[in-house]
Amino acid sequence: MSVLTINDFSLELKNDTEWKPILHHISLSLEKGRTLGIVGESGSGKSVTALSVMRLINSKLSNITSGNIIFHDEKADCDIELTKLSEKELQHIRGNRIAMIFQEPMTSLNPVIKCGEQITEALLLHTQMTKKQAQEEVISLFKEVMLPRPEKIFDSYPHELSGGQKQRVMIAMAMSCHPDILIADEPTTALDVTVQKGILELIKKLQQKHGMSVIFITHDLGVVAEIADEIIVLYKGTIVEQGKVEPIFKAPQHPYTKGLLACRPPLDVRLKVLPTVDDFMRSYEQGHNRDIQSTLSDLTVSPEERKQFHIQLYKQEPLIRIEHLYKTYPIRKKKLFEKREYVHALQDINLEVYEGETLGLVGESGCGKTTLGRTMIRLIEPNQGRVFYKGTDLTKLSVREMRKLRKDLQIILQDPYSSLNQWITIGSALIEPMQVHRLFANDKERKHHAIELLERVGLNESHYYRYPHEFSGGQRQRISIARALAVNPRFIICDESVSALDVSVQAQVLNLLNELKQEYHFTYIFISHDLSVVKFMSDRMAVMQAGRIVEINDADEVYFHPQTDYTQKLISAIPNPFGSAL
């Protein structure tokens, strides 16, 4: 039995003075108790489809050009056309009968209201509960979504919770009125693979318990296959493929679907470069429908090639050597005379990094990956230990001496939007570090170099004059890479630099980083919670847990023969439901 039907639905949005078609003749049906996955890149129309169901798009800026959306209300035994409801009538549907989990919980939760109070407010709005009953129900919901210490979470503000905990609070809020339909819009993007696995299992558990239907939106086919019964693939606002999960995974028909599947780093083979969606679409436009298996086979690196490269690589002296590195942070005391406690972010880290190597750091949030990366280049000062760069002990250098080495040691941060100054143009952001380090004779030469860098990372001269908000996430990440390259570094730390990107854009950025490594002979530390991405990028892989390196070895060896239970846990959490595409 269907609980939601979208019939021939087309929508256009107003852009300045023009109307732009966004959705083209979308038709789908959501069955009771089933999960429908909607997959596509940013801009494909996934979220617009979900927001149309919830009627959360500004009516003055949107126009339905065809079709309708029908909610089949089993309780009232009637069909409700959502596109015809007034705002007052919608209030009885939103949150109560159809609920939504948004992609970024921090922007969805009110930062100045405690988590428990926010859900209590929703219950008081939609139910006849007293305030005390609503508070008890919230505690019960927090237990149901497996939040630790639910009473403490109730009185906590959103910023005091981890990403996974905030997402569980959002799920509890969505589940508070026991909706018939739950829409989950990218609920696991940028989460650790282990946290992601927990969220997926939680949604499935709640679905089975309450018999609700789920629309799960994501850019990652690997994730949606873990949870969905059926899949719809959206491309530029049009459904290009739909059907049961397993047939689409094993025999995708449309080149766009093939591209989404192929651009995810495979786990059982090592590739020279990742295929991209554009590769498959270009081939299709030229009259060829590429096959995933043959495409990946052509790009595979043989174990012998890799072995010979590593023999030469590890003959050298290390470029970076870390000895007995420690970093602790004091925990804020709740009482005046309470004993001070400390978080041990790094504990006795010993590590060597070789010139031309990509060393992967992998582990869950809070394991110390980012702290280690930043401590290496003294963006964070260690409590104890030494860091050598080309034989020079960085921990002994003055601020002035360290500044001279900054151009050699660069970092690409996770969120390029927050790391770029929103008030200056991209050109100014690229020229600024060259001016600081007195590279090139004048600003004219610096501008010429900046434009060359933009072109090298796949942008063009016109982008030089634009501001960060005018770019997509993938473009901003390319700008961050160009900015790191502006001072001719030797050693670059990539800190979760692709974790929030679409898998297709992620593949392009990973390929670019590898191309630049070959061209400029960089050395990388590649930090990520995604073990499949780290495995693709890295020569060696170090696994971190609770501030310690618990395992380090050749990246393939760590994946195929993990030595610790923790590493095995990370590997088992990687979405890989039907094995390799090969």
Coordinates of C-alpha atoms in Angstrom, one line a residue:
M1 CA 0.0 0.0 0.0
S2 CA 1.3 3.4 -1.0
V3 CA 1.5 6.2 1.6
L4 CA 2.9 8.9 -0.7
T5 CA 2.6 9.4 -4.4
I6 CA 4.2 12.0 -6.6
N7 CA 2.6 12.3 -10.0
D8 CA 4.3 14.0 -13.0
F9 CA 5.6 16.7 -10.7
S10 CA 7.5 19.6 -12.2
L11 CA 8.8 22.7 -10.4
E12 CA 10.6 25.9 -11.3
L13 CA 12.3 28.4 -9.0
K14 CA 12.8 32.1 -9.4
N15 CA 16.4 33.2 -9.9
D16 CA 16.6 37.0 -9.7
T17 CA 14.0 37.9 -12.4
E18 CA 14.0 34.6 -14.3
W19 CA 12.2 31.3 -13.6
K20 CA 14.5 28.2 -13.8
P21 CA 13.1 24.6 -14.2
I22 CA 14.4 22.5 -11.3
L23 CA 12.3 19.3 -11.3
H24 CA 11.1 17.6 -14.5
H25 CA 8.1 15.3 -14.4
I26 CA 9.0 13.4 -11.2
S27 CA 6.8 10.4 -10.5
L28 CA 7.4 8.0 -7.6
S29 CA 5.5 6.0 -5.0
L30 CA 6.5 5.3 -1.4
E31 CA 5.1 2.1 0.0
K32 CA 4.1 1.7 3.7
G33 CA 6.9 0.4 5.9
R34 CA 9.5 0.6 3.0
T35 CA 12.5 2.8 2.4
L36 CA 13.0 4.7 -0.9
G37 CA 16.5 6.0 -1.6
I38 CA 16.9 9.2 -3.7
V39 CA 20.4 9.5 -5.0
G40 CA 22.2 12.2 -7.0
E41 CA 24.9 14.9 -6.9
S42 CA 24.4 18.4 -5.4
G43 CA 22.0 20.2 -7.7
S44 CA 20.3 17.1 -8.9
G45 CA 17.0 18.0 -7.2
K46 CA 17.1 15.5 -4.3
S47 CA 16.5 18.0 -1.5
V48 CA 14.1 20.1 -3.6
T49 CA 11.9 17.0 -4.0
A50 CA 11.9 16.5 -0.2
L51 CA 11.2 20.1 0.5
S52 CA 8.3 20.0 -2.0
V53 CA 6.7 17.2 -0.1
M54 CA 7.0 19.1 3.1
R55 CA 6.0 22.4 1.4
L56 CA 9.0 24.2 2.8
I57 CA 9.9 26.1 -0.4
N58 CA 8.9 29.8 -0.4
S59 CA 5.7 29.9 -2.5
K60 CA 6.7 33.3 -3.9
L61 CA 9.9 31.9 -5.3
S62 CA 8.6 28.6 -6.6
N63 CA 6.0 27.5 -9.1
I64 CA 4.5 24.1 -9.7
T65 CA 4.1 23.7 -13.5
S66 CA 2.6 20.2 -13.5
G67 CA 1.6 17.3 -11.3
N68 CA 0.7 16.8 -7.6
I69 CA 1.8 15.2 -4.4
I70 CA -0.7 12.9 -2.6
F71 CA -0.4 11.8 1.0
H72 CA -2.5 8.7 1.6
D73 CA -3.8 9.1 5.1
E74 CA -4.6 5.7 6.4
K75 CA -6.0 6.9 9.8
A76 CA -8.6 9.2 8.1
D77 CA -9.0 6.8 5.1
C78 CA -8.6 9.6 2.6
D79 CA -6.1 11.1 0.2
I80 CA -4.6 14.6 0.9
E81 CA -3.2 16.6 -1.9
L82 CA -0.3 18.4 -0.2
T83 CA 0.2 20.9 -3.0
K84 CA -3.3 22.4 -2.3
L85 CA -3.2 22.7 1.5
S86 CA -3.1 26.1 3.3
E87 CA -0.3 27.0 5.6
K88 CA -2.6 26.3 8.6
E89 CA -3.6 22.9 7.3
L90 CA 0.1 22.0 6.7
Q91 CA 0.9 22.6 10.4
H92 CA -1.1 19.4 11.2
I93 CA 1.0 17.4 8.6
R94 CA 4.5 18.7 9.1
G95 CA 6.3 17.1 12.0
N96 CA 3.2 15.2 13.0
R97 CA 2.4 13.0 10.0
I98 CA 5.5 13.7 7.8
A99 CA 8.8 14.5 9.6
M100 CA 12.2 15.4 8.3
I101 CA 15.8 15.0 9.5
F102 CA 18.0 17.7 7.9
Q103 CA 21.6 17.4 6.7
E104 CA 23.3 19.7 9.2
P105 CA 21.9 19.3 12.7
M106 CA 23.8 22.2 14.1
T107 CA 21.9 24.6 11.8
S108 CA 18.6 22.8 12.5
L109 CA 18.8 22.9 16.3
N110 CA 18.5 26.2 18.1
P111 CA 21.9 26.9 19.6
V112 CA 20.6 28.9 22.6
I113 CA 17.9 26.4 23.7
K114 CA 18.6 23.1 25.4
C115 CA 18.1 20.0 23.3
G116 CA 15.4 18.5 25.5
E117 CA 13.4 21.8 25.6
Q118 CA 13.4 21.9 21.8
I119 CA 11.7 18.5 21.5
T120 CA 9.4 19.2 24.4
E121 CA 8.2 22.3 22.5
A122 CA 7.3 20.1 19.4
L123 CA 5.4 17.7 21.5
L124 CA 3.3 20.4 23.2
L125 CA 2.5 21.8 19.8
H126 CA 1.3 18.6 18.2
T127 CA -0.1 16.6 21.2
Q128 CA -2.3 17.0 24.2
M129 CA 0.5 16.2 26.7
T130 CA 1.3 18.2 29.8
K131 CA 4.7 19.7 30.1
K132 CA 5.8 17.0 32.5
Q133 CA 4.5 14.2 30.3
A134 CA 6.3 15.8 27.3
Q135 CA 9.6 15.9 29.2
E136 CA 9.2 12.3 30.2
E137 CA 8.5 11.3 26.6
V138 CA 11.6 13.2 25.5
I139 CA 13.8 11.2 27.9
S140 CA 12.2 8.0 26.6
L141 CA 12.9 9.1 23.0
F142 CA 16.6 9.8 23.9
K143 CA 16.8 6.3 25.3
E144 CA 15.2 4.9 22.2
V145 CA 17.7 6.6 19.9
M146 CA 20.5 5.3 22.2
L147 CA 21.9 8.6 23.4
P148 CA 24.2 8.1 26.4
R149 CA 23.0 9.7 29.7
P150 CA 19.7 11.0 28.3
E151 CA 18.9 13.2 31.3
K152 CA 22.2 15.0 30.8
I153 CA 21.6 15.3 27.0
F154 CA 18.2 16.8 27.8
D155 CA 19.9 19.7 29.7
S156 CA 22.7 20.1 27.2
Y157 CA 23.0 22.7 24.4
P158 CA 23.7 21.5 20.9
H159 CA 27.3 22.7 20.9
E160 CA 28.1 20.4 23.8
L161 CA 27.3 17.3 21.8
S162 CA 29.3 15.4 19.1
G163 CA 28.1 15.3 15.5
G164 CA 26.6 11.8 15.9
Q165 CA 24.8 12.8 19.1
K166 CA 23.3 15.9 17.5
Q167 CA 22.0 13.8 14.7
R168 CA 20.4 11.4 17.2
V169 CA 18.7 14.4 18.8
M170 CA 17.4 15.4 15.4
I171 CA 16.1 11.8 14.9
A172 CA 14.4 11.9 18.3
M173 CA 12.7 15.2 17.4
A174 CA 11.5 13.8 14.0
M175 CA 10.2 10.6 15.8
S176 CA 8.5 12.5 18.6
C177 CA 5.1 12.5 17.0
H178 CA 5.4 9.0 15.5
P179 CA 5.1 10.1 11.9
D180 CA 3.9 8.0 9.0
I181 CA 6.7 9.2 6.8
L182 CA 10.3 10.1 7.8
I183 CA 12.4 12.1 5.3
A184 CA 16.1 11.8 6.0
D185 CA 18.1 14.4 3.9
E186 CA 21.8 13.5 3.9
P187 CA 21.7 12.5 7.6
T188 CA 25.1 10.9 7.6
T189 CA 27.2 13.3 5.5
A190 CA 30.6 14.1 7.0
L191 CA 30.1 11.6 9.9
D192 CA 32.6 8.9 10.9
V193 CA 31.9 5.6 9.1
T194 CA 31.2 3.9 12.5
V195 CA 28.8 6.7 13.5
Q196 CA 27.2 6.6 10.1
K197 CA 26.7 2.9 10.5
G198 CA 25.1 3.4 13.8
I199 CA 22.7 6.1 12.4
L200 CA 21.7 3.8 9.5
E201 CA 21.0 0.9 11.9
L202 CA 19.0 3.2 14.2
I203 CA 16.8 4.5 11.4
K204 CA 16.1 0.9 10.3
K205 CA 15.4 -0.2 13.9
L206 CA 12.9 2.7 14.4
Q207 CA 11.3 2.0 11.1
Q208 CA 10.6 -1.6 11.9
K209 CA 9.4 -0.7 15.4
H210 CA 6.9 2.0 14.3
G211 CA 6.1 0.7 10.8
M212 CA 6.9 4.0 9.2
S213 CA 8.0 4.7 5.6
V214 CA 11.3 6.4 4.9
I215 CA 12.7 8.6 2.1
F216 CA 16.5 8.5 2.4
I217 CA 18.4 11.2 0.4
T218 CA 22.1 10.9 -0.2
H219 CA 24.8 11.4 -2.9
D220 CA 26.4 8.1 -1.9
L221 CA 25.0 4.9 -3.6
G222 CA 27.0 2.8 -1.2
V223 CA 25.2 4.4 1.8
V224 CA 21.7 4.2 0.3
A225 CA 22.2 0.5 -0.5
E226 CA 22.6 -0.2 3.2
I227 CA 19.1 1.0 4.0
A228 CA 16.9 1.3 0.9
D229 CA 14.5 -1.2 -0.6
E230 CA 14.2 0.8 -3.9
I231 CA 16.4 3.6 -5.4
I232 CA 15.6 6.6 -7.6
V233 CA 18.6 8.2 -9.4
L234 CA 18.1 11.9 -10.1
Y235 CA 20.2 13.8 -12.7
K236 CA 19.6 17.5 -13.3
G237 CA 16.0 17.2 -11.9
T238 CA 15.1 14.2 -14.0
I239 CA 14.7 10.5 -12.9
V240 CA 17.2 8.6 -15.0
E241 CA 17.0 5.2 -13.3
Q242 CA 14.8 3.6 -10.7
G243 CA 14.1 0.1 -9.3
K244 CA 15.1 -2.4 -6.6
V245 CA 18.5 -1.9 -5.0
E246 CA 20.4 -5.0 -6.0
P247 CA 19.6 -5.0 -9.7
I248 CA 20.6 -1.4 -10.0
F249 CA 23.9 -2.1 -8.2
K250 CA 24.7 -5.2 -10.2
A251 CA 23.6 -4.0 -13.6
P252 CA 23.1 -0.2 -13.7
Q253 CA 21.8 0.9 -17.1
H254 CA 22.3 4.7 -17.2
P255 CA 25.9 6.1 -17.5
Y256 CA 25.2 8.6 -14.7
T257 CA 24.4 5.7 -12.3
K258 CA 27.5 3.9 -13.5
G259 CA 29.6 7.0 -12.8
L260 CA 28.2 7.3 -9.2
L261 CA 29.1 3.7 -8.5
A262 CA 32.5 3.8 -10.1
C263 CA 33.8 7.0 -8.6
R264 CA 33.7 5.6 -5.0
P265 CA 37.2 4.2 -4.2
P266 CA 37.0 0.4 -4.6
L267 CA 38.2 -1.7 -1.6
D268 CA 39.6 -4.8 -3.3
V269 CA 41.8 -3.2 -6.0
R270 CA 44.1 -0.2 -6.2
L271 CA 43.5 2.3 -9.0
K272 CA 45.9 4.8 -10.6
V273 CA 43.0 7.3 -10.8
L274 CA 39.3 7.2 -9.9
P275 CA 36.8 7.3 -12.7
T276 CA 34.4 10.2 -12.6
V277 CA 30.8 10.8 -13.5
D278 CA 31.9 13.1 -16.3
D279 CA 34.0 10.3 -17.8
F280 CA 30.9 8.1 -18.2
M281 CA 28.6 10.9 -19.4
R282 CA 31.1 12.1 -22.0
S283 CA 31.5 8.6 -23.3
Y284 CA 27.7 8.2 -23.5
E285 CA 27.4 11.5 -25.4
Q286 CA 30.0 10.2 -27.9
G287 CA 27.9 7.1 -28.5
H288 CA 29.7 4.7 -26.1
N289 CA 28.1 3.2 -22.9
R290 CA 31.1 2.4 -20.8
D291 CA 31.2 -0.7 -18.6
I292 CA 32.3 -0.3 -14.9
Q293 CA 34.3 -3.5 -14.9
S294 CA 36.4 -2.8 -17.9
T295 CA 36.9 0.8 -16.9
L296 CA 38.2 -0.2 -13.4
S297 CA 40.4 -3.0 -14.9
D298 CA 42.1 -0.5 -17.2
L299 CA 43.0 1.8 -14.2
T300 CA 44.2 -0.9 -11.8
V301 CA 47.8 -0.7 -10.4
S302 CA 49.6 -4.0 -10.2
P303 CA 51.1 -5.0 -6.8
E304 CA 54.6 -5.2 -8.5
E305 CA 54.4 -1.5 -9.7
R306 CA 53.5 -0.5 -6.2
K307 CA 56.2 -2.6 -4.6
Q308 CA 58.9 -1.1 -6.8
F309 CA 57.8 2.4 -6.0
H310 CA 57.9 1.7 -2.3
I311 CA 61.4 0.2 -2.4
Q312 CA 62.7 3.5 -3.8
L313 CA 60.5 5.6 -1.5
Y314 CA 61.6 4.0 1.8
K315 CA 65.4 4.0 0.9
Q316 CA 65.4 7.7 1.8
E317 CA 65.9 9.5 5.1
P318 CA 62.5 10.6 6.6
L319 CA 61.4 14.1 5.7
I320 CA 59.4 14.3 9.0
R321 CA 60.3 12.4 12.2
I322 CA 58.2 12.6 15.4
E323 CA 59.5 11.4 18.7
H324 CA 57.4 10.8 21.9
L325 CA 54.8 13.5 21.1
Y326 CA 52.2 14.3 23.8
K327 CA 49.3 16.8 23.9
T328 CA 46.8 17.2 26.8
Y329 CA 43.9 19.6 27.3
P330 CA 42.5 20.5 30.7
I331 CA 38.7 19.9 31.2
R332 CA 36.7 22.9 32.5
K333 CA 36.0 22.4 36.2
K334 CA 32.3 22.5 37.2
K335 CA 33.1 23.2 40.8
L336 CA 35.7 25.6 42.2
F337 CA 37.7 23.1 44.3
E338 CA 37.1 20.1 42.0
K339 CA 40.3 18.2 40.9
R340 CA 41.4 19.2 37.4
E341 CA 41.0 16.5 34.8
Y342 CA 42.7 16.3 31.4
V343 CA 42.0 14.9 28.0
H344 CA 45.0 13.1 26.5
A345 CA 44.7 14.0 22.8
L346 CA 48.1 12.6 21.9
Q347 CA 50.0 9.9 23.8
D348 CA 53.6 8.9 22.9
I349 CA 53.3 9.4 19.2
N350 CA 56.3 8.1 17.2
L351 CA 56.1 8.5 13.4
E352 CA 58.2 8.9 10.3
V353 CA 57.1 10.4 7.0
Y354 CA 59.2 10.0 3.8
E355 CA 59.5 12.5 1.0
G356 CA 57.1 11.8 -1.8
E357 CA 54.9 9.6 0.5
T358 CA 51.2 9.9 1.3
L359 CA 50.7 8.8 4.8
G360 CA 47.1 8.3 5.8
L361 CA 45.8 9.0 9.3
V362 CA 42.4 7.3 10.0
G363 CA 40.2 6.9 13.0
E364 CA 37.0 8.1 14.6
S365 CA 36.3 11.7 15.6
G366 CA 38.2 12.5 18.8
C367 CA 40.9 10.0 18.2
G368 CA 43.6 12.7 17.7
K369 CA 44.1 12.8 13.9
T370 CA 43.6 16.5 13.5
T371 CA 45.5 17.3 16.7
L372 CA 48.5 15.3 15.4
G373 CA 48.4 17.0 12.0
R374 CA 48.3 20.5 13.5
T375 CA 50.9 19.7 16.2
M376 CA 53.3 18.5 13.5
I377 CA 53.4 22.0 12.0
R378 CA 53.1 23.8 15.4
L379 CA 49.6 25.2 14.8
I380 CA 49.2 23.5 18.2
E381 CA 52.0 23.4 20.7
P382 CA 52.9 20.0 22.1
N383 CA 53.3 19.4 25.8
Q384 CA 56.2 17.0 25.2
G385 CA 58.1 15.5 22.4
R386 CA 60.0 16.6 19.3
V387 CA 59.1 17.1 15.6
F388 CA 62.0 17.1 13.1
Y389 CA 61.6 18.5 9.5
K390 CA 64.6 17.9 7.3
G391 CA 66.7 17.3 10.5
T392 CA 65.5 20.6 12.2
D393 CA 63.7 20.3 15.5
L394 CA 60.6 22.5 14.9
T395 CA 59.7 22.4 18.7
K396 CA 62.9 24.4 19.4
L397 CA 62.3 27.2 16.9
S398 CA 61.2 30.7 17.8
V399 CA 58.0 32.1 16.4
R400 CA 60.1 34.1 13.9
E401 CA 62.2 31.1 12.8
M402 CA 59.0 29.0 12.5
R403 CA 57.4 31.7 10.3
K404 CA 60.2 31.3 7.7
L405 CA 59.3 27.5 7.4
R406 CA 55.6 28.1 7.1
K407 CA 55.7 28.2 3.3
D408 CA 57.1 24.7 3.3
L409 CA 54.4 23.3 5.6
Q410 CA 50.8 23.9 4.5
I411 CA 47.4 22.6 5.5
I412 CA 44.1 22.1 3.6
L413 CA 41.3 22.3 6.0
Q414 CA 38.0 20.4 6.1
D415 CA 35.6 23.4 5.5
P416 CA 36.9 25.6 2.8
Y417 CA 34.1 28.1 3.2
S418 CA 35.1 28.9 6.8
S419 CA 38.8 28.9 6.0
L420 CA 38.4 31.5 3.2
N421 CA 37.8 35.2 4.1
Q422 CA 34.3 36.0 2.9
W423 CA 35.0 39.7 2.4
I424 CA 37.9 39.4 -0.1
T425 CA 38.1 38.0 -3.6
I426 CA 39.7 34.7 -4.4
G427 CA 42.5 36.6 -6.1
S428 CA 43.3 38.5 -3.0
A429 CA 43.2 35.3 -0.9
L430 CA 45.8 33.7 -3.3
I431 CA 48.1 36.7 -3.4
E432 CA 48.1 37.3 0.3
P433 CA 50.4 34.4 1.3
M434 CA 52.8 35.3 -1.5
Q435 CA 53.0 38.8 -0.1
V436 CA 53.6 37.5 3.4
H437 CA 56.5 35.3 2.3
R438 CA 57.8 37.9 -0.3
L439 CA 57.5 35.6 -3.3
F440 CA 57.8 37.2 -6.7
A441 CA 58.9 40.7 -7.5
N442 CA 55.6 42.5 -7.5
D443 CA 51.8 42.0 -7.4
K444 CA 51.6 41.7 -11.1
E445 CA 53.7 38.6 -11.1
R446 CA 51.8 37.3 -8.1
K447 CA 48.5 37.7 -10.0
H448 CA 49.9 35.9 -13.0
H449 CA 51.0 33.0 -10.7
A450 CA 47.6 33.0 -8.9
I451 CA 45.7 32.7 -12.3
E452 CA 48.1 29.8 -13.3
L453 CA 47.2 28.0 -10.1
L454 CA 43.5 28.5 -10.6
E455 CA 43.8 27.0 -14.0
R456 CA 45.9 24.2 -12.7
V457 CA 43.2 23.2 -10.2
G458 CA 40.5 23.3 -12.9
L459 CA 39.2 26.8 -12.6
N460 CA 39.8 29.9 -14.8
E461 CA 40.8 33.5 -14.8
S462 CA 37.3 34.8 -14.2
H463 CA 37.2 33.1 -10.8
Y464 CA 40.1 35.3 -9.7
Y465 CA 37.6 38.2 -9.2
R466 CA 34.8 36.4 -7.4
Y467 CA 34.0 35.9 -3.7
P468 CA 33.8 32.5 -1.9
H469 CA 30.0 32.5 -1.7
E470 CA 29.8 32.4 -5.5
F471 CA 31.3 28.9 -5.7
S472 CA 30.2 25.3 -5.1
G473 CA 31.7 23.1 -2.3
G474 CA 34.0 21.3 -4.8
Q475 CA 35.1 24.6 -6.3
R476 CA 35.9 26.1 -2.9
Q477 CA 38.0 23.0 -2.1
R478 CA 39.9 23.5 -5.3
I479 CA 40.5 27.2 -4.3
S480 CA 41.9 26.0 -0.9
I481 CA 44.2 23.7 -2.7
A482 CA 45.4 26.5 -5.0
R483 CA 46.0 28.7 -1.9
A484 CA 48.1 26.0 -0.3
L485 CA 50.1 25.7 -3.5
A486 CA 50.7 29.5 -3.7
V487 CA 53.8 29.4 -1.5
N488 CA 55.4 26.4 -3.2
P489 CA 55.2 24.0 -0.2
R490 CA 57.0 20.7 0.2
F491 CA 54.7 19.1 2.8
I492 CA 50.9 19.4 2.9
I493 CA 48.4 18.1 5.5
C494 CA 45.0 17.4 4.0
D495 CA 42.6 17.5 7.0
E496 CA 39.3 15.8 6.1
S497 CA 39.5 17.8 2.9
V498 CA 36.9 15.8 1.0
S499 CA 34.6 14.4 3.7
A500 CA 31.7 16.7 3.0
L501 CA 31.8 16.5 -0.8
D502 CA 29.6 14.5 -3.2
V503 CA 31.3 11.3 -4.1
S504 CA 31.7 12.5 -7.7
V505 CA 33.3 15.8 -6.7
Q506 CA 35.3 13.9 -4.1
A507 CA 36.8 11.7 -6.9
Q508 CA 37.8 14.8 -8.9
V509 CA 39.5 16.4 -5.9
L510 CA 41.3 13.1 -5.0
N511 CA 42.6 12.7 -8.5
L512 CA 43.7 16.4 -8.5
L513 CA 45.7 15.9 -5.3
N514 CA 47.4 12.9 -6.8
E515 CA 48.2 14.7 -10.0
L516 CA 49.7 17.6 -8.1
K517 CA 51.8 15.2 -5.9
Q518 CA 53.3 13.8 -9.1
E519 CA 53.9 17.2 -10.7
Y520 CA 55.3 19.0 -7.7
H521 CA 56.8 16.1 -5.7
F522 CA 54.7 16.8 -2.6
T523 CA 54.6 14.8 0.6
Y524 CA 51.1 14.4 2.1
I525 CA 49.5 13.6 5.4
F526 CA 46.0 12.6 4.5
I527 CA 43.6 12.7 7.4
S528 CA 40.1 11.2 7.1
H529 CA 37.6 9.0 9.0
D530 CA 36.8 7.3 5.7
L531 CA 39.1 4.3 5.4
S532 CA 38.2 3.6 1.8
V533 CA 39.4 7.1 0.7
V534 CA 42.5 6.9 2.9
K535 CA 43.3 3.5 1.4
F536 CA 43.1 4.8 -2.2
M537 CA 45.3 7.9 -1.4
S538 CA 47.9 6.4 0.9
D539 CA 51.2 4.5 0.6
R540 CA 51.0 3.7 4.3
M541 CA 48.2 4.0 6.8
A542 CA 48.3 4.8 10.5
V543 CA 45.2 4.0 12.6
M544 CA 44.6 6.2 15.6
Q545 CA 42.5 5.5 18.7
A546 CA 42.3 7.5 21.9
G547 CA 45.4 9.6 21.0
R548 CA 47.6 6.6 20.1
I549 CA 48.7 5.0 16.9
V550 CA 47.4 1.5 17.3
E551 CA 48.5 0.2 13.9
I552 CA 50.7 1.4 11.0
N553 CA 51.6 -0.5 7.9
D554 CA 51.2 -0.5 4.1
A555 CA 47.7 0.8 3.3
D556 CA 46.6 -2.4 1.5
E557 CA 48.1 -4.6 4.3
V558 CA 46.1 -2.7 6.9
Y559 CA 42.9 -3.2 5.0
F560 CA 43.3 -6.8 4.0
H561 CA 45.1 -8.0 7.2
P562 CA 44.1 -5.7 10.1
Q563 CA 46.0 -6.4 13.4
T564 CA 43.6 -4.8 15.9
D565 CA 39.9 -5.2 16.6
Y566 CA 39.5 -1.4 16.3
T567 CA 40.8 -1.4 12.7
Q568 CA 38.5 -4.3 11.9
K569 CA 35.6 -2.3 13.3
L570 CA 36.5 0.7 11.0
I571 CA 36.7 -1.6 8.0
S572 CA 33.4 -3.4 8.8
A573 CA 31.6 0.0 8.9
I574 CA 32.5 0.9 5.3
P575 CA 29.4 0.7 3.1
N576 CA 30.0 -2.1 0.7
P577 CA 26.8 -4.1 0.5
F578 CA 27.3 -6.0 -2.7
G579 CA 31.1 -6.2 -2.8
S580 CA 33.3 -4.6 -5.5
A581 CA 32.0 -3.4 -8.8
L582 CA 34.6 -5.7 -10.3

